[in-house]
JSON list of C-alpha atoms in Angstrom, two decimals:
[
{"chain": "A", "resi": 1, "resn": "GLY", "atom": "CA", "xyz": [-0.13, 16.20, 13.40]},
{"chain": "A", "resi": 2, "resn": "GLY", "atom": "CA", "xyz": [-3.09, 14.01, 12.66]},
{"chain": "A", "resi": 3, "resn": "VAL", "atom": "CA", "xyz": [-3.93, 10.32, 11.85]},
{"chain": "A", "resi": 4, "resn": "ILE", "atom": "CA", "xyz": [-3.59, 8.45, 8.85]},
{"chain": "A", "resi": 5, "resn": "THR", "atom": "CA", "xyz": [-6.32, 5.97, 8.44]},
{"chain": "A", "resi": 6, "resn": "VAL", "atom": "CA", "xyz": [-5.34, 2.10, 6.63]},
{"chain": "A", "resi": 7, "resn": "PRO", "atom": "CA", "xyz": [-7.33, -0.39, 6.04]},
{"chain": "A", "resi": 8, "resn": "ALA", "atom": "CA", "xyz": [-5.62, -3.70, 6.90]},
{"chain": "A", "resi": 9, "resn": "SER", "atom": "CA", "xyz": [-3.96, -5.54, 4.06]},
{"chain": "A", "resi": 10, "resn": "GLY", "atom": "CA", "xyz": [-4.28, -2.06, 2.18]},
{"chain": "A", "resi": 11, "resn": "SER", "atom": "CA", "xyz": [-1.65, 0.99, 1.69]},
{"chain": "A", "resi": 12, "resn": "ALA", "atom": "CA", "xyz": [-1.83, 4.63, 1.75]},
{"chain": "A", "resi": 13, "resn": "GLN", "atom": "CA", "xyz": [0.57, 7.26, 0.59]},
{"chain": "A", "resi": 14, "resn": "VAL", "atom": "CA", "xyz": [1.71, 9.80, 3.10]},
{"chain": "A", "resi": 15, "resn": "GLN", "atom": "CA", "xyz": [1.34, 13.50, 1.98]},
{"chain": "A", "resi": 16, "resn": "PRO", "atom": "CA", "xyz": [3.68, 15.71, 3.81]},
{"chain": "A", "resi": 17, "resn": "LYS", "atom": "CA", "xyz": [2.65, 19.26, 4.51]},
{"chain": "A", "resi": 18, "resn": "ALA", "atom": "CA", "xyz": [4.35, 22.29, 6.01]},
{"chain": "A", "resi": 19, "resn": "VAL", "atom": "CA", "xyz": [3.32, 25.86, 6.72]},
{"chain": "A", "resi": 20, "resn": "VAL", "atom": "CA", "xyz": [5.76, 28.26, 5.23]},
{"chain": "A", "resi": 21, "resn": "ALA", "atom": "CA", "xyz": [6.64, 31.69, 6.39]},
{"chain": "A", "resi": 22, "resn": "ASN", "atom": "CA", "xyz": [3.54, 33.45, 4.93]},
{"chain": "A", "resi": 23, "resn": "GLY", "atom": "CA", "xyz": [1.37, 31.13, 6.78]},
{"chain": "A", "resi": 24, "resn": "GLN", "atom": "CA", "xyz": [0.18, 28.95, 3.78]},
{"chain": "A", "resi": 25, "resn": "LEU", "atom": "CA", "xyz": [0.04, 25.50, 3.88]},
{"chain": "A", "resi": 26, "resn": "VAL", "atom": "CA", "xyz": [2.04, 23.63, 1.24]},
{"chain": "A", "resi": 27, "resn": "ASN", "atom": "CA", "xyz": [2.11, 20.18, 0.02]},
{"chain": "A", "resi": 28, "resn": "LEU", "atom": "CA", "xyz": [5.65, 18.67, 0.36]},
{"chain": "A", "resi": 29, "resn": "ASP", "atom": "CA", "xyz": [7.49, 16.42, -2.49]},
{"chain": "A", "resi": 30, "resn": "PRO", "atom": "CA", "xyz": [7.02, 12.92, -0.43]},
{"chain": "A", "resi": 31, "resn": "SER", "atom": "CA", "xyz": [10.10, 11.31, -2.00]},
{"chain": "A", "resi": 32, "resn": "LYS", "atom": "CA", "xyz": [12.05, 14.50, -0.30]},
{"chain": "A", "resi": 33, "resn": "CYS", "atom": "CA", "xyz": [11.21, 13.00, 3.00]},
{"chain": "A", "resi": 34, "resn": "THR", "atom": "CA", "xyz": [12.40, 10.46, 5.39]},
{"chain": "A", "resi": 35, "resn": "TYR", "atom": "CA", "xyz": [10.08, 8.25, 7.25]},
{"chain": "A", "resi": 36, "resn": "GLU", "atom": "CA", "xyz": [10.09, 6.05, 10.63]},
{"chain": "A", "resi": 37, "resn": "LEU", "atom": "CA", "xyz": [7.35, 3.73, 11.76]},
{"chain": "A", "resi": 38, "resn": "THR", "atom": "CA", "xyz": [7.49, 2.93, 15.43]},
{"chain": "A", "resi": 39, "resn": "GLY", "atom": "CA", "xyz": [5.01, 0.50, 17.68]},
{"chain": "A", "resi": 40, "resn": "ALA", "atom": "CA", "xyz": [2.88, -0.27, 14.41]},
{"chain": "A", "resi": 41, "resn": "PRO", "atom": "CA", "xyz": [1.03, -3.60, 14.32]},
{"chain": "A", "resi": 42, "resn": "SER", "atom": "CA", "xyz": [3.31, -6.84, 13.08]},
{"chain": "A", "resi": 43, "resn": "GLY", "atom": "CA", "xyz": [3.14, -6.60, 9.52]},
{"chain": "A", "resi": 44, "resn": "THR", "atom": "CA", "xyz": [2.73, -2.97, 8.66]},
{"chain": "A", "resi": 45, "resn": "ALA", "atom": "CA", "xyz": [5.91, -0.72, 7.35]},
{"chain": "A", "resi": 46, "resn": "VAL", "atom": "CA", "xyz": [6.52, 2.69, 5.39]},
{"chain": "A", "resi": 47, "resn": "SER", "atom": "CA", "xyz": [8.58, 2.66, 2.18]},
{"chain": "A", "resi": 48, "resn": "SER", "atom": "CA", "xyz": [11.37, 5.15, 2.00]},
{"chain": "A", "resi": 49, "resn": "SER", "atom": "CA", "xyz": [8.91, 6.89, -0.74]},
{"chain": "A", "resi": 50, "resn": "GLY", "atom": "CA", "xyz": [6.49, 7.17, 2.22]},
{"chain": "A", "resi": 51, "resn": "VAL", "atom": "CA", "xyz": [3.76, 4.32, 1.17]},
{"chain": "A", "resi": 52, "resn": "ILE", "atom": "CA", "xyz": [2.22, 2.42, 4.13]},
{"chain": "A", "resi": 53, "resn": "THR", "atom": "CA", "xyz": [1.68, -0.93, 3.80]},
{"chain": "A", "resi": 54, "resn": "ALA", "atom": "CA", "xyz": [-0.59, -2.36, 6.38]},
{"chain": "A", "resi": 55, "resn": "GLY", "atom": "CA", "xyz": [-0.42, -6.02, 7.46]},
{"chain": "A", "resi": 56, "resn": "THR", "atom": "CA", "xyz": [-3.24, -8.04, 8.73]},
{"chain": "A", "resi": 57, "resn": "ALA", "atom": "CA", "xyz": [-3.12, -6.69, 12.30]},
{"chain": "A", "resi": 58, "resn": "THR", "atom": "CA", "xyz": [-4.77, -3.77, 13.10]},
{"chain": "A", "resi": 59, "resn": "GLY", "atom": "CA", "xyz": [-3.76, -1.21, 16.04]},
{"chain": "A", "resi": 60, "resn": "ASP", "atom": "CA", "xyz": [-1.63, 2.20, 15.67]},
{"chain": "A", "resi": 61, "resn": "GLY", "atom": "CA", "xyz": [1.70, 3.18, 15.50]},
{"chain": "A", "resi": 62, "resn": "LYS", "atom": "CA", "xyz": [3.64, 6.28, 15.02]},
{"chain": "A", "resi": 63, "resn": "LEU", "atom": "CA", "xyz": [5.06, 7.90, 11.91]},
{"chain": "A", "resi": 64, "resn": "THR", "atom": "CA", "xyz": [7.87, 10.79, 11.96]},
{"chain": "A", "resi": 65, "resn": "VAL", "atom": "CA", "xyz": [8.57, 12.37, 9.01]},
{"chain": "A", "resi": 66, "resn": "THR", "atom": "CA", "xyz": [11.62, 14.07, 8.47]},
{"chain": "A", "resi": 67, "resn": "LEU", "atom": "CA", "xyz": [12.55, 17.08, 5.89]},
{"chain": "A", "resi": 68, "resn": "GLU", "atom": "CA", "xyz": [15.97, 18.62, 5.14]},
{"chain": "A", "resi": 69, "resn": "ASP", "atom": "CA", "xyz": [16.44, 21.66, 3.63]},
{"chain": "A", "resi": 70, "resn": "GLY", "atom": "CA", "xyz": [18.71, 24.30, 3.51]},
{"chain": "A", "resi": 71, "resn": "GLY", "atom": "CA", "xyz": [20.80, 22.61, 6.52]},
{"chain": "A", "resi": 72, "resn": "GLU", "atom": "CA", "xyz": [17.70, 22.66, 8.63]},
{"chain": "A", "resi": 73, "resn": "THR", "atom": "CA", "xyz": [15.77, 19.53, 9.75]},
{"chain": "A", "resi": 74, "resn": "PHE", "atom": "CA", "xyz": [12.06, 19.58, 10.37]},
{"chain": "A", "resi": 75, "resn": "THR", "atom": "CA", "xyz": [10.33, 17.05, 12.13]},
{"chain": "A", "resi": 76, "resn": "ASP", "atom": "CA", "xyz": [6.75, 15.74, 12.91]},
{"chain": "A", "resi": 77, "resn": "GLN", "atom": "CA", "xyz": [4.59, 12.62, 13.70]},
{"chain": "A", "resi": 78, "resn": "CYS", "atom": "CA", "xyz": [1.50, 11.49, 12.89]},
{"chain": "A", "resi": 79, "resn": "THR", "atom": "CA", "xyz": [-0.59, 8.45, 14.42]},
{"chain": "A", "resi": 80, "resn": "VAL", "atom": "CA", "xyz": [-1.17, 5.54, 11.66]},
{"chain": "A", "resi": 81, "resn": "SER", "atom": "CA", "xyz": [-4.27, 3.78, 12.60]},
{"chain": "A", "resi": 82, "resn": "VAL", "atom": "CA", "xyz": [-4.33, 0.16, 10.43]},
{"chain": "A", "resi": 83, "resn": "THR", "atom": "CA", "xyz": [-8.12, -0.45, 10.90]},
{"chain": "A", "resi": 84, "resn": "GLY", "atom": "CA", "xyz": [-10.09, -3.74, 9.73]},
{"chain": "A", "resi": 85, "resn": "GLU", "atom": "CA", "xyz": [-11.15, -4.67, 6.59]}
]
């Protein structure tokens, strides 16, 4: 959940997190996740390593982050907001 804000023509590294069995919030290795960005402004994309690169257009999109671990699949979504420079 949450919002990742990226300035137009800028970039940001996604930092996926998960709540583990003991209730602690831990950072996940971005390279172990997969990413899908939908509805984002023109020119905005996400790399396989979780780097969001914004185009010049502003607006919001949805980022889906998926982690497969030990035969289980975990998925979460957040908003990616591209803002004026």
